[in-house]
Structures are given as C-alpha cells and as structure tokens.
Amino acid sequence: MKILLCLPALLFLVSIVSAAPANQQQRLPANLPAIVQEAIDRNNKDCEADEKPVYQRGFLTIRDINGDGKPDYILDYDHFLCGERGGMFCGTGGCQTEIFASEEEKGYVQVWDKLARKVTFLTLNKRPAMRIDIHGTLCGRNGSERCTLTLYWNGSTFHPAN
C-alpha cells in the first residue's frame, strides 16, 4: 500500500530529473566573433551524425577579462554535450577551455586553448590576470596535486611574466 502511495511522487521526481537538461540549455548569440564561432563549429564536428550539440548553461561566458571594456569570450567544454554524451573534452587535467580576448589591432585573439580544472579572472598589481588550475604534472608534481598558473595581460596576450 505504501509503495502505491509513493509511486506518483516517484514518477513526478523522475519527470523533473529527466527534464532538467533541457531547462539548463544555453542559447548562443548569433553575432559571436568569427574566431569564437569557428572554435565552436570545429568542436561540434566531434559529435556523431545522430547527435546534436547541446550547450548547457556555463558553456559560454561573456565578460571583460583584459580591462579594455570590450566583451571577451570563454568556452567551457565541461558544459558541452553531444546529444546526451558529456565529458568528451574532459580528463584528469580538467576540461577543454578556450578563451578569446579582444585585442586592439587583431580584433580577437585566442589566449588559452587547453585543459583547465578552474579559471579565475582577477586584477593583480593593477593588471588583468587569469589564474588557472591545471594538472599537477605541468608543474612537475603528481597529477592529483594542485598546480596553479597565473598569467598577466600584456596588451596583446596573457603571459606568465609579471
């Protein structure tokens, strides 16, 4: 008897869980810079013919990362699916992350195209910077050990030198 009473509640919960991915999809703007759209299109090709690329909320972030007042673009492939398949662009070093910054002469430049566990944008010594958590082996450590790289904006790219 108790099972029959719980069945409607269970079915309701299953319907919410199965509907969650559709509610978390992100619509991409139509007017992305060409270099950003090309990167997305290139990775969309990794989906099988019967799989549609799905962009979850958090896939595309638009914000000024280099202090010039113009929008910059961050693609986080932790939030990218081919159909229902996720994690294609992720590994022990994090997920593929592509970052594009506005640059006065070139329009937009790609300043990061590697795996990252976490990317944080901040200002250090009055300069735009990004702090990236990466695989420990890139710092000469065990892969599971913490490794953080700090890069500073030099006017045309992010560079390790302060």
mmCIF file of C-alpha atoms in Angstrom:
data_model
loop_
_atom_site.group_PDB
_atom_site.id
_atom_site.type_symbol
_atom_site.label_atom_id
_atom_site.label_comp_id
_atom_site.label_asym_id
_atom_site.label_seq_id
_atom_site.Cartn_x
_atom_site.Cartn_y
_atom_site.Cartn_z
ATOM 1 C CA MET A 1 0.000 0.000 0.000
ATOM 2 C CA LYS A 2 2.818 2.409 0.900
ATOM 3 C CA ILE A 3 4.508 1.711 -2.433
ATOM 4 C CA LEU A 4 1.350 2.621 -4.350
ATOM 5 C CA LEU A 5 1.089 5.908 -2.468
ATOM 6 C CA CYS A 6 4.732 6.748 -3.203
ATOM 7 C CA LEU A 7 4.520 5.864 -6.900
ATOM 8 C CA PRO A 8 3.007 9.206 -8.047
ATOM 9 C CA ALA A 9 5.675 11.117 -6.124
ATOM 10 C CA LEU A 10 8.400 8.929 -7.613
ATOM 11 C CA LEU A 11 7.081 9.441 -11.147
ATOM 12 C CA PHE A 12 6.961 13.189 -10.557
ATOM 13 C CA LEU A 13 10.613 13.227 -9.417
ATOM 14 C CA VAL A 14 11.710 11.171 -12.420
ATOM 15 C CA SER A 15 9.984 13.628 -14.767
ATOM 16 C CA ILE A 16 11.778 16.568 -13.129
ATOM 17 C CA VAL A 17 15.178 14.882 -13.326
ATOM 18 C CA SER A 18 14.737 13.865 -16.957
ATOM 19 C CA ALA A 19 13.599 17.393 -17.898
ATOM 20 C CA ALA A 20 16.495 19.140 -16.145
ATOM 21 C CA PRO A 21 18.971 19.074 -19.065
ATOM 22 C CA ALA A 22 16.533 20.865 -21.387
ATOM 23 C CA ASN A 23 15.968 23.560 -18.761
ATOM 24 C CA GLN A 24 19.709 24.052 -18.399
ATOM 25 C CA GLN A 25 20.465 24.631 -22.079
ATOM 26 C CA GLN A 26 22.140 27.863 -23.120
ATOM 27 C CA ARG A 27 21.256 29.662 -26.338
ATOM 28 C CA LEU A 28 24.316 31.065 -28.058
ATOM 29 C CA PRO A 29 24.136 34.568 -29.533
ATOM 30 C CA ALA A 30 24.072 34.754 -33.323
ATOM 31 C CA ASN A 31 26.673 37.527 -33.525
ATOM 32 C CA LEU A 32 29.732 35.859 -31.979
ATOM 33 C CA PRO A 33 33.145 36.952 -33.288
ATOM 34 C CA ALA A 34 34.261 34.719 -36.180
ATOM 35 C CA ILE A 35 37.178 33.173 -34.232
ATOM 36 C CA VAL A 36 34.821 32.137 -31.404
ATOM 37 C CA GLN A 37 32.173 30.720 -33.755
ATOM 38 C CA GLU A 38 34.864 28.809 -35.693
ATOM 39 C CA ALA A 39 36.091 27.180 -32.458
ATOM 40 C CA ILE A 40 32.556 26.099 -31.558
ATOM 41 C CA ASP A 41 31.905 24.777 -35.077
ATOM 42 C CA ARG A 42 35.199 22.842 -35.069
ATOM 43 C CA ASN A 43 34.325 21.050 -31.823
ATOM 44 C CA ASN A 44 30.711 20.446 -32.906
ATOM 45 C CA LYS A 45 32.177 18.146 -35.581
ATOM 46 C CA ASP A 46 33.201 15.704 -32.823
ATOM 47 C CA CYS A 47 29.531 14.840 -32.350
ATOM 48 C CA GLU A 48 28.240 11.783 -34.215
ATOM 49 C CA ALA A 49 25.859 12.340 -37.125
ATOM 50 C CA ASP A 50 22.820 11.454 -34.986
ATOM 51 C CA GLU A 51 23.893 13.656 -32.047
ATOM 52 C CA LYS A 52 23.023 17.312 -31.780
ATOM 53 C CA PRO A 53 25.466 19.601 -29.919
ATOM 54 C CA VAL A 54 23.958 20.759 -26.618
ATOM 55 C CA TYR A 55 25.292 23.838 -24.832
ATOM 56 C CA GLN A 56 24.469 23.817 -21.146
ATOM 57 C CA ARG A 57 24.407 26.981 -19.044
ATOM 58 C CA GLY A 58 28.007 27.911 -18.353
ATOM 59 C CA PHE A 59 29.364 26.796 -21.735
ATOM 60 C CA LEU A 60 29.748 30.379 -22.954
ATOM 61 C CA THR A 61 30.664 33.218 -20.634
ATOM 62 C CA ILE A 62 30.935 36.766 -21.981
ATOM 63 C CA ARG A 63 32.831 39.265 -19.831
ATOM 64 C CA ASP A 64 35.704 41.721 -19.997
ATOM 65 C CA ILE A 65 38.824 39.837 -18.910
ATOM 66 C CA ASN A 66 41.564 42.211 -20.070
ATOM 67 C CA GLY A 67 40.291 45.563 -18.797
ATOM 68 C CA ASP A 68 39.582 47.234 -22.144
ATOM 69 C CA GLY A 69 35.826 47.487 -21.617
ATOM 70 C CA LYS A 70 35.041 45.127 -24.523
ATOM 71 C CA PRO A 71 33.406 41.701 -24.217
ATOM 72 C CA ASP A 72 35.688 38.669 -24.167
ATOM 73 C CA TYR A 73 34.583 35.048 -24.578
ATOM 74 C CA ILE A 74 35.192 31.898 -22.511
ATOM 75 C CA LEU A 75 34.120 28.447 -23.776
ATOM 76 C CA ASP A 76 33.975 25.793 -21.043
ATOM 77 C CA TYR A 77 33.558 22.336 -22.580
ATOM 78 C CA ASP A 78 32.548 20.866 -19.223
ATOM 79 C CA HIS A 79 29.126 22.227 -20.257
ATOM 80 C CA PHE A 80 29.094 20.779 -23.789
ATOM 81 C CA LEU A 81 27.236 17.599 -24.781
ATOM 82 C CA CYS A 82 26.900 15.612 -27.964
ATOM 83 C CA GLY A 83 23.297 14.527 -27.616
ATOM 84 C CA GLU A 84 23.295 13.088 -24.106
ATOM 85 C CA ARG A 85 27.027 12.307 -24.130
ATOM 86 C CA GLY A 86 29.182 14.590 -21.991
ATOM 87 C CA GLY A 87 32.775 14.650 -20.830
ATOM 88 C CA MET A 88 34.242 14.209 -24.306
ATOM 89 C CA PHE A 89 36.526 17.186 -23.766
ATOM 90 C CA CYS A 90 37.447 16.404 -20.147
ATOM 91 C CA GLY A 91 40.132 14.395 -18.413
ATOM 92 C CA THR A 92 42.175 14.347 -15.213
ATOM 93 C CA GLY A 93 43.535 17.787 -16.085
ATOM 94 C CA GLY A 94 40.068 19.317 -16.235
ATOM 95 C CA CYS A 95 38.052 20.225 -19.310
ATOM 96 C CA GLN A 96 38.940 21.885 -22.569
ATOM 97 C CA THR A 97 38.691 25.628 -22.098
ATOM 98 C CA GLU A 98 39.050 28.186 -24.864
ATOM 99 C CA ILE A 99 39.458 31.864 -24.016
ATOM 100 C CA PHE A 100 39.302 34.719 -26.510
ATOM 101 C CA ALA A 101 40.289 38.281 -25.593
ATOM 102 C CA SER A 102 39.711 41.472 -27.535
ATOM 103 C CA GLU A 103 42.915 42.943 -28.894
ATOM 104 C CA GLU A 104 43.168 46.409 -30.402
ATOM 105 C CA GLU A 105 44.901 45.503 -33.667
ATOM 106 C CA LYS A 106 43.711 41.924 -34.288
ATOM 107 C CA GLY A 107 40.102 42.070 -33.102
ATOM 108 C CA TYR A 108 40.049 38.877 -31.026
ATOM 109 C CA VAL A 109 42.895 36.535 -30.130
ATOM 110 C CA GLN A 110 42.788 33.099 -28.572
ATOM 111 C CA VAL A 111 44.706 33.326 -25.303
ATOM 112 C CA TRP A 112 44.039 29.816 -23.923
ATOM 113 C CA ASP A 113 43.156 26.522 -25.612
ATOM 114 C CA LYS A 114 43.993 23.767 -23.135
ATOM 115 C CA LEU A 115 42.557 21.695 -20.337
ATOM 116 C CA ALA A 116 41.793 23.565 -17.130
ATOM 117 C CA ARG A 117 40.278 22.494 -13.855
ATOM 118 C CA LYS A 118 39.232 26.034 -12.988
ATOM 119 C CA VAL A 119 39.828 29.515 -14.425
ATOM 120 C CA THR A 120 39.536 32.662 -12.323
ATOM 121 C CA PHE A 121 39.860 36.207 -13.659
ATOM 122 C CA LEU A 122 41.211 38.882 -11.344
ATOM 123 C CA THR A 123 43.357 42.013 -11.119
ATOM 124 C CA LEU A 124 46.858 41.659 -9.663
ATOM 125 C CA ASN A 125 49.267 44.580 -9.327
ATOM 126 C CA LYS A 126 46.686 46.717 -11.183
ATOM 127 C CA ARG A 127 46.853 44.385 -14.207
ATOM 128 C CA PRO A 128 44.256 41.964 -15.574
ATOM 129 C CA ALA A 129 45.247 38.377 -14.838
ATOM 130 C CA MET A 130 43.870 34.887 -15.005
ATOM 131 C CA ARG A 131 44.603 32.124 -12.540
ATOM 132 C CA ILE A 132 44.269 28.632 -13.993
ATOM 133 C CA ASP A 133 44.200 25.388 -12.019
ATOM 134 C CA ILE A 134 45.819 22.728 -14.201
ATOM 135 C CA HIS A 135 47.106 19.145 -13.997
ATOM 136 C CA GLY A 136 49.887 18.746 -11.422
ATOM 137 C CA THR A 137 52.313 17.228 -13.930
ATOM 138 C CA LEU A 138 52.513 20.599 -15.686
ATOM 139 C CA CYS A 139 54.194 21.906 -12.534
ATOM 140 C CA GLY A 140 56.461 18.882 -12.068
ATOM 141 C CA ARG A 141 54.150 17.328 -9.478
ATOM 142 C CA ASN A 142 51.844 14.343 -9.200
ATOM 143 C CA GLY A 143 48.761 14.751 -11.426
ATOM 144 C CA SER A 144 46.387 14.993 -8.464
ATOM 145 C CA GLU A 145 48.452 17.680 -6.731
ATOM 146 C CA ARG A 146 47.346 21.270 -7.051
ATOM 147 C CA CYS A 147 49.042 23.308 -9.761
ATOM 148 C CA THR A 148 48.093 26.920 -10.409
ATOM 149 C CA LEU A 149 49.352 29.070 -13.244
ATOM 150 C CA THR A 150 48.931 32.855 -13.147
ATOM 151 C CA LEU A 151 49.030 34.740 -16.457
ATOM 152 C CA TYR A 152 49.056 38.542 -16.855
ATOM 153 C CA TRP A 153 47.651 40.626 -19.708
ATOM 154 C CA ASN A 154 50.461 42.430 -21.557
ATOM 155 C CA GLY A 155 48.330 44.309 -24.076
ATOM 156 C CA SER A 156 48.109 41.538 -26.667
ATOM 157 C CA THR A 157 48.002 38.229 -24.762
ATOM 158 C CA PHE A 158 48.169 36.681 -21.294
ATOM 159 C CA HIS A 159 51.771 35.876 -20.334
ATOM 160 C CA PRO A 160 53.402 34.291 -17.251
ATOM 161 C CA ALA A 161 55.780 37.211 -16.675
ATOM 162 C CA ASN A 162 54.503 39.824 -14.235
#
